[in-house]
Coordinates of C-alpha atoms in Angstrom, one line a residue:
M1 CA -31.1 37.3 11.5
A2 CA -28.1 38.9 13.2
K3 CA -24.7 37.6 12.4
R4 CA -22.7 35.9 15.2
R5 CA -19.4 37.5 16.0
S6 CA -17.0 34.6 15.6
Q7 CA -14.1 36.5 17.1
G8 CA -15.4 35.6 20.6
T9 CA -15.1 31.9 19.8
R10 CA -11.7 32.2 18.3
A11 CA -10.6 34.1 21.4
L12 CA -11.9 31.3 23.6
L13 CA -10.0 28.7 21.6
E14 CA -6.8 30.8 22.0
E15 CA -7.5 31.3 25.7
M16 CA -8.0 27.6 26.4
G17 CA -5.1 26.6 24.1
S18 CA -4.1 22.9 23.8
L19 CA -5.8 20.4 26.0
E20 CA -2.6 18.5 26.5
G21 CA -1.0 18.8 30.0
I22 CA -4.4 19.5 31.4
A23 CA -3.4 18.2 34.9
E24 CA -1.0 21.1 35.3
T25 CA -3.3 23.8 33.9
A26 CA -6.5 22.6 35.6
P27 CA -6.5 25.2 38.4
D28 CA -6.0 28.1 35.9
I29 CA -8.7 26.8 33.6
S30 CA -11.1 26.3 36.5
G31 CA -10.6 29.9 37.3
R32 CA -12.0 30.9 34.0
G33 CA -15.2 28.9 34.6
V34 CA -14.0 25.6 33.3
R35 CA -14.0 22.5 35.6
V36 CA -12.0 19.3 35.2
V37 CA -13.8 16.3 36.9
N38 CA -14.5 12.6 36.6
I39 CA -18.0 11.9 35.5
V40 CA -19.9 8.6 35.4
L41 CA -20.5 7.5 31.8
D42 CA -24.2 7.1 32.3
R43 CA -24.6 10.8 33.0
I44 CA -23.0 11.7 29.6
R45 CA -24.7 11.8 26.2
P46 CA -23.2 12.4 22.7
D47 CA -24.0 15.5 20.8
P48 CA -26.8 14.6 18.3
A49 CA -25.5 17.4 16.0
Q50 CA -21.9 16.2 16.0
P51 CA -20.8 16.3 12.3
R52 CA -18.4 13.3 12.8
R53 CA -20.5 10.2 13.2
V54 CA -19.1 7.3 15.3
L55 CA -21.9 4.7 15.5
P56 CA -23.4 3.2 12.3
E57 CA -26.4 5.3 11.4
P58 CA -29.2 2.8 12.3
I59 CA -27.6 2.1 15.7
R60 CA -26.9 5.8 16.3
S61 CA -30.6 6.7 15.6
E62 CA -31.9 4.0 18.0
F63 CA -29.3 5.0 20.7
L64 CA -30.2 8.7 20.5
A65 CA -33.9 7.9 20.6
G66 CA -33.3 6.0 23.9
H67 CA -34.2 2.6 22.4
L68 CA -30.7 1.2 23.1
N69 CA -28.3 1.8 26.0
A70 CA -24.6 2.2 25.3
R71 CA -23.8 -1.5 26.0
Q72 CA -26.6 -2.6 23.6
A73 CA -25.4 -0.2 20.9
L74 CA -21.9 -1.6 21.1
E75 CA -23.2 -5.2 21.1
R76 CA -25.3 -4.4 18.0
W77 CA -22.2 -2.9 16.3
E78 CA -20.2 -5.9 17.2
A79 CA -22.8 -8.2 15.6
L80 CA -22.9 -6.0 12.5
V81 CA -19.1 -6.4 12.2
A82 CA -19.4 -10.2 12.5
E83 CA -22.0 -10.2 9.7
E84 CA -19.8 -8.0 7.5
A85 CA -16.7 -10.2 8.2
A86 CA -18.7 -13.3 7.2
R87 CA -19.7 -11.6 3.9
L88 CA -16.1 -10.7 3.2
G89 CA -14.8 -14.2 4.1
R90 CA -12.9 -12.9 7.1
P91 CA -12.9 -14.4 10.6
R92 CA -14.6 -12.5 13.4
P93 CA -12.1 -10.1 15.1
D94 CA -10.6 -11.3 18.3
W95 CA -11.7 -8.2 20.3
R96 CA -10.1 -9.4 23.6
A97 CA -6.7 -9.9 22.0
L98 CA -6.9 -6.5 20.3
L99 CA -7.9 -4.9 23.6
E100 CA -5.0 -6.6 25.5
R101 CA -2.5 -5.5 22.9
N102 CA -0.3 -2.7 24.3
P103 CA 0.0 -0.1 21.5
D104 CA 3.5 0.8 22.7
D105 CA 4.8 -2.8 22.5
R106 CA 6.4 -2.8 19.0
N107 CA 7.6 -6.4 19.5
A108 CA 4.1 -7.9 19.8
E109 CA 3.2 -10.4 17.2
T110 CA 0.2 -8.6 15.7
F111 CA -0.5 -10.9 12.7
E112 CA -2.3 -13.4 14.9
T113 CA -5.0 -10.9 15.7
D114 CA -5.0 -9.2 12.3
P115 CA -6.0 -11.8 9.7
P116 CA -5.2 -11.1 6.0
G117 CA -7.6 -9.4 3.8
M118 CA -9.3 -6.0 3.8
P119 CA -11.7 -5.3 6.6
G120 CA -15.1 -3.6 5.9
P121 CA -16.0 -0.1 7.0
E122 CA -17.8 -1.3 10.1
E123 CA -14.8 -3.3 11.3
E124 CA -12.4 -0.5 10.5
L125 CA -14.4 2.0 12.6
L126 CA -15.0 -0.4 15.5
R127 CA -11.3 -1.3 15.4
S128 CA -10.4 2.4 15.9
I129 CA -12.6 2.5 19.0
V130 CA -11.0 -0.7 20.4
A131 CA -7.5 0.7 19.6
T132 CA -8.4 3.9 21.5
A133 CA -9.7 1.7 24.4
A134 CA -6.4 -0.3 24.4
T135 CA -4.4 2.9 24.5
I136 CA -6.5 4.2 27.5
R137 CA -6.2 0.8 29.2
H138 CA -2.5 0.6 29.0
G139 CA -1.5 4.3 29.2
G140 CA -4.4 6.1 30.8
Q141 CA -6.6 8.8 29.4
V142 CA -4.2 11.5 28.2
S143 CA -6.8 14.0 26.9
P144 CA -10.1 14.7 28.8
I145 CA -13.2 15.1 26.7
T146 CA -15.1 18.4 26.9
V147 CA -18.7 18.4 28.1
V148 CA -21.5 20.9 28.9
E149 CA -23.7 20.7 31.9
M150 CA -27.4 20.4 31.0
D151 CA -30.6 20.7 32.9
N152 CA -28.9 21.8 36.1
G153 CA -26.5 18.9 36.1
S154 CA -29.0 16.1 35.4
Y155 CA -26.7 15.1 32.5
F156 CA -23.7 16.3 30.4
R157 CA -23.6 16.6 26.6
I158 CA -20.3 15.9 24.8
E159 CA -18.7 18.7 22.9
T160 CA -15.5 16.9 21.9
G161 CA -14.2 13.4 22.5
E162 CA -17.1 11.1 21.6
R163 CA -14.7 8.3 20.4
R164 CA -13.0 8.4 23.8
Y165 CA -16.4 8.2 25.4
W166 CA -17.3 5.0 23.4
A167 CA -13.8 3.6 24.1
H168 CA -14.5 3.9 27.8
H169 CA -17.9 2.2 27.3
W170 CA -16.1 -0.6 25.5
L171 CA -13.6 -1.0 28.4
N172 CA -16.4 -0.9 30.9
M173 CA -18.3 -3.6 28.9
W174 CA -15.2 -5.9 28.6
L175 CA -13.3 -5.3 31.8
S176 CA -15.8 -3.7 34.3
N177 CA -13.0 -2.6 36.6
G178 CA -12.9 1.2 37.0
F179 CA -13.7 2.4 33.5
D180 CA -17.3 3.6 34.4
Q181 CA -16.0 7.2 34.7
I182 CA -14.2 9.4 32.3
Q183 CA -12.2 12.6 32.8
C184 CA -14.0 15.6 31.5
I185 CA -13.4 19.3 31.1
V186 CA -16.8 21.0 31.9
V187 CA -17.0 24.1 29.8
P188 CA -19.6 26.9 30.4
A189 CA -21.1 26.7 26.9
A190 CA -20.7 24.5 23.9
S191 CA -18.9 25.8 20.9
P192 CA -19.2 24.3 17.4
W193 CA -16.0 26.0 16.5
R194 CA -14.1 24.3 19.3
Q195 CA -15.7 21.0 18.2
A196 CA -14.6 21.7 14.6
A197 CA -11.0 22.3 15.8
E198 CA -11.1 18.9 17.5
N199 CA -12.6 17.2 14.5
T200 CA -10.1 18.5 12.0
S201 CA -7.1 17.9 14.2
R202 CA -7.9 14.2 14.6
E203 CA -8.5 11.7 11.8
E204 CA -9.5 13.3 8.5
L205 CA -13.3 13.9 8.2
S206 CA -15.2 12.2 5.4
A207 CA -16.6 14.5 2.7
I208 CA -20.1 14.2 4.1
A209 CA -18.9 14.8 7.7
L210 CA -17.0 17.8 6.4
A211 CA -20.2 19.0 4.7
R212 CA -22.1 18.7 8.0
Q213 CA -19.3 20.6 9.8
L214 CA -19.4 23.3 7.2
A215 CA -23.2 23.6 7.6
R216 CA -23.0 23.8 11.4
L217 CA -20.4 26.5 11.4
L218 CA -22.1 28.6 8.6
L219 CA -25.4 28.4 10.4
D220 CA -23.8 29.3 13.7
L221 CA -22.5 32.5 12.0
Y222 CA -26.2 33.4 11.5
G223 CA -27.2 32.4 15.0
I224 CA -29.0 29.2 13.9
R225 CA -28.4 26.4 16.3
P226 CA -29.7 22.9 16.7
D227 CA -33.0 22.3 18.6
Y228 CA -32.0 19.5 21.0
S229 CA -35.6 18.9 22.1
R230 CA -36.2 16.8 19.0
P231 CA -34.1 14.6 16.6
I232 CA -31.8 16.6 14.3
P233 CA -32.5 15.5 10.7
N234 CA -30.2 16.0 7.8
D235 CA -32.5 18.8 6.6
W236 CA -31.3 20.9 9.5
Y237 CA -27.8 20.9 7.9
R238 CA -29.3 21.5 4.4
Q239 CA -30.4 24.9 5.6
A240 CA -26.8 26.0 5.0
L241 CA -27.5 25.8 1.2
E242 CA -29.5 29.0 1.6
Y243 CA -26.7 31.1 3.2
R244 CA -23.5 32.7 2.0
V245 CA -20.4 33.2 4.1
P246 CA -20.7 36.6 5.8
R247 CA -18.3 39.3 4.7
G248 CA -15.0 39.0 6.6
E249 CA -15.6 35.5 7.9
G250 CA -14.4 33.4 5.0
D251 CA -10.8 32.9 6.1
A252 CA -11.8 31.9 9.6
L253 CA -14.5 29.5 8.4
R254 CA -12.2 27.8 5.9
A255 CA -9.4 27.5 8.5
A256 CA -11.9 25.9 10.9
L257 CA -12.6 23.3 8.2
G258 CA -9.0 22.3 8.0
G259 CA -7.7 25.1 5.7
I260 CA -9.7 24.2 2.6
Q261 CA -9.6 26.5 -0.4
R262 CA -12.6 28.7 -1.5
S263 CA -13.3 26.4 -4.5
Q264 CA -13.3 23.4 -2.1
F265 CA -15.7 25.2 0.2
N266 CA -18.3 25.6 -2.6
R267 CA -18.0 21.9 -3.7
I268 CA -18.3 20.6 -0.1
Q269 CA -21.3 22.8 0.5
A270 CA -22.9 21.4 -2.7
L271 CA -22.8 17.9 -1.2
L272 CA -25.6 18.9 1.2
R273 CA -27.9 18.5 -1.8
L274 CA -27.4 14.7 -1.9
P275 CA -30.2 12.6 -0.4
D276 CA -30.0 10.9 3.0
S277 CA -29.4 7.5 1.5
V278 CA -26.3 8.7 -0.3
W279 CA -25.1 10.5 2.9
E280 CA -25.2 7.3 4.9
L281 CA -23.3 5.3 2.3
A282 CA -20.8 8.0 1.4
D283 CA -20.1 8.7 5.1
R284 CA -19.7 5.1 6.1
Y285 CA -17.3 4.3 3.2
R286 CA -15.5 7.7 3.6
L287 CA -15.9 8.6 -0.1
E288 CA -14.1 11.7 -1.2
E289 CA -15.7 14.9 -2.6
K290 CA -13.9 14.4 -5.9
R291 CA -15.9 11.2 -6.5
L292 CA -19.2 12.5 -5.0
R293 CA -19.2 15.7 -7.1
Y294 CA -20.2 13.6 -10.2
V295 CA -23.0 11.9 -8.3
L296 CA -24.6 15.4 -7.9
K297 CA -24.9 15.5 -11.7
V298 CA -27.3 12.5 -11.7
D299 CA -30.9 13.7 -11.4
D300 CA -32.6 10.5 -10.2
E301 CA -32.1 9.7 -6.5
A302 CA -32.4 5.9 -7.0
L303 CA -29.6 6.1 -9.7
Q304 CA -27.5 8.2 -7.3
V305 CA -27.7 5.5 -4.6
Q306 CA -27.0 2.7 -7.2
L307 CA -24.0 4.7 -8.5
V308 CA -22.6 5.2 -5.0
R309 CA -22.9 1.4 -4.3
L310 CA -21.0 0.8 -7.6
I311 CA -18.3 3.2 -6.5
V312 CA -18.0 1.3 -3.3
T313 CA -18.0 -2.2 -4.6
R314 CA -15.7 -1.5 -7.5
N315 CA -13.6 1.2 -5.8
L316 CA -14.1 3.4 -8.9
S317 CA -11.7 6.4 -9.2
A318 CA -13.1 9.9 -9.7
E319 CA -12.2 9.8 -13.4
R320 CA -14.1 6.5 -13.8
V321 CA -17.1 8.0 -12.1
R322 CA -17.0 11.0 -14.4
Q323 CA -16.8 8.8 -17.5
L324 CA -19.8 6.7 -16.3
V325 CA -21.9 9.8 -15.6
E326 CA -21.0 11.5 -18.9
S327 CA -21.3 8.3 -21.0
G328 CA -25.1 8.6 -21.3
Q329 CA -25.4 4.9 -20.5
L330 CA -25.5 5.2 -16.7
P331 CA -29.0 3.6 -16.2
A332 CA -28.1 0.7 -18.5
I333 CA -24.7 0.2 -16.8
L334 CA -26.3 0.2 -13.3
Q335 CA -28.9 -2.3 -14.5
G336 CA -26.2 -4.6 -15.8
A337 CA -27.1 -4.2 -19.5
A338 CA -23.8 -2.5 -20.3
P339 CA -20.4 -2.9 -18.9
P340 CA -18.9 -0.1 -16.7
A341 CA -15.9 1.9 -17.9
D342 CA -12.9 -0.4 -18.2
E343 CA -11.0 -0.1 -14.9
E344 CA -7.9 -1.3 -16.7
R345 CA -7.7 2.1 -18.4
A346 CA -6.8 3.6 -15.1
T347 CA -3.2 4.6 -14.9
V348 CA -0.8 3.0 -12.5
S349 CA -0.8 6.2 -10.4
E350 CA -4.6 6.1 -10.2
R351 CA -4.7 2.5 -9.1
V352 CA -2.0 3.0 -6.5
A353 CA -3.6 6.2 -5.2
S354 CA -7.0 4.6 -4.8
R355 CA -5.6 1.6 -2.9
W356 CA -2.7 3.1 -0.9
P357 CA -4.7 4.7 2.0
T358 CA -6.3 1.4 3.0
L359 CA -3.0 -0.5 2.6
A360 CA -1.2 2.1 4.7
R361 CA -3.7 1.7 7.5
Q362 CA -3.2 -2.1 7.4
V363 CA 0.6 -1.6 7.6
T364 CA 0.3 0.1 11.0
R365 CA -1.3 -3.1 12.3
A366 CA 0.9 -5.6 10.6
D367 CA 3.9 -7.6 11.9
L368 CA 6.6 -5.6 10.0
S369 CA 9.2 -8.3 10.4
L370 CA 6.9 -10.8 8.7
V371 CA 6.1 -8.3 5.9
A372 CA 9.9 -7.6 5.4
E373 CA 10.7 -11.3 5.3
Q374 CA 8.1 -12.0 2.6
W375 CA 9.0 -8.9 0.6
V376 CA 12.7 -9.8 0.4
R377 CA 12.0 -13.5 -0.2
R378 CA 9.6 -13.0 -3.2
Q379 CA 11.6 -10.4 -5.2
K380 CA 15.1 -9.8 -6.5
P381 CA 17.4 -7.5 -4.4
D382 CA 17.6 -4.9 -7.1
E383 CA 13.8 -4.7 -7.4
V384 CA 13.5 -4.3 -3.6
R385 CA 16.1 -1.5 -3.6
Q386 CA 14.2 0.3 -6.3
Q387 CA 10.9 -0.1 -4.4
I388 CA 12.6 1.2 -1.2
A389 CA 13.8 4.3 -3.0
A390 CA 10.3 5.0 -4.4
L391 CA 8.8 4.5 -0.9
R392 CA 11.3 6.9 0.6
R393 CA 10.4 9.5 -2.0
L394 CA 6.7 8.9 -1.3
L395 CA 7.3 9.4 2.5
E396 CA 9.2 12.6 1.9
I397 CA 6.3 14.0 -0.2
V398 CA 3.7 13.0 2.4
E399 CA 5.7 14.4 5.2
Q400 CA 6.0 17.8 3.4
R401 CA 2.3 17.9 2.8
V402 CA 1.3 16.9 6.3
Q403 CA 3.6 19.6 7.8
K404 CA 2.0 22.4 5.8

């Protein structure tokens, strides 16, 4: 099959440039066949082949099949979060309070709507939608979503911006006062490359979402595109296991995936071999490739699923997963006949590294004055000074890596 010339897509991306400041550039963009309009939410549908998943998989499948409307999907998700919170011993989130919180108000007392404890993955993801909704409510929609007109305008399919789409549905469900439309850029044709640029510029993709993104771009290079007349199964993405990167396209493809290295590319592509049940768990809990690579070494699918569940419940590091898989006792360990590798053997660095991303996300929602008060109260001044110095060094390292 003929290879697609990706130069055309890259040229389109460069031509459109940033979507920021779209109000000023709308006439110029419209002149190149791109329209900026407000579209009623009910005329817009998500892209079933979007590598980044927003809704929980069971709800997503029912919504795409037409068994649920958008409001029912969000209500089902809200109920799922309530069940998850009950299992974790957390109170149900106060969605109205979260929606009314102005993200720009740094003086707001946030601890009343953010109870202590670690939220589960469903709550984390729905909270991100509600946070986007609050931002739109208080500051307006800064960036339009991009859509493609389908069936002579009978509906529009989202290319980029599905989370903003669901945030508008949330606002429409809770407030019902003018959020039934969303600002859109109507592009002449959808581009998985533009979609990839949006995905990698936002929140970091999970390893499984990145594998789907890799598959979609690689297949596009060979002219293989989704058939939207039927559901798009995971096996559609797995076709990419049969293809190599065409000569001369490697740099552009890896750049579209966030600048990953060639060795990372091969490891991410290998994740496509994992079964659907592992995809769903690993995607929802945002497991990294370095932990999933050892799951690939397990031959039995049932053991793979059990291992991923153990990784999630015990938050096992990549090194612990490697030890488990190479121990020769994995079936016995998963059945409870033998203890798992002693997590206390993990170094301080490993333990901090595995827990810090979740803690950092919680810090952004915390009442920092309260945190500071308790921090200073419970430790000696010299200890606090040492910790502050270590945190400053950590922030310097992170800033250097983020800016690369």
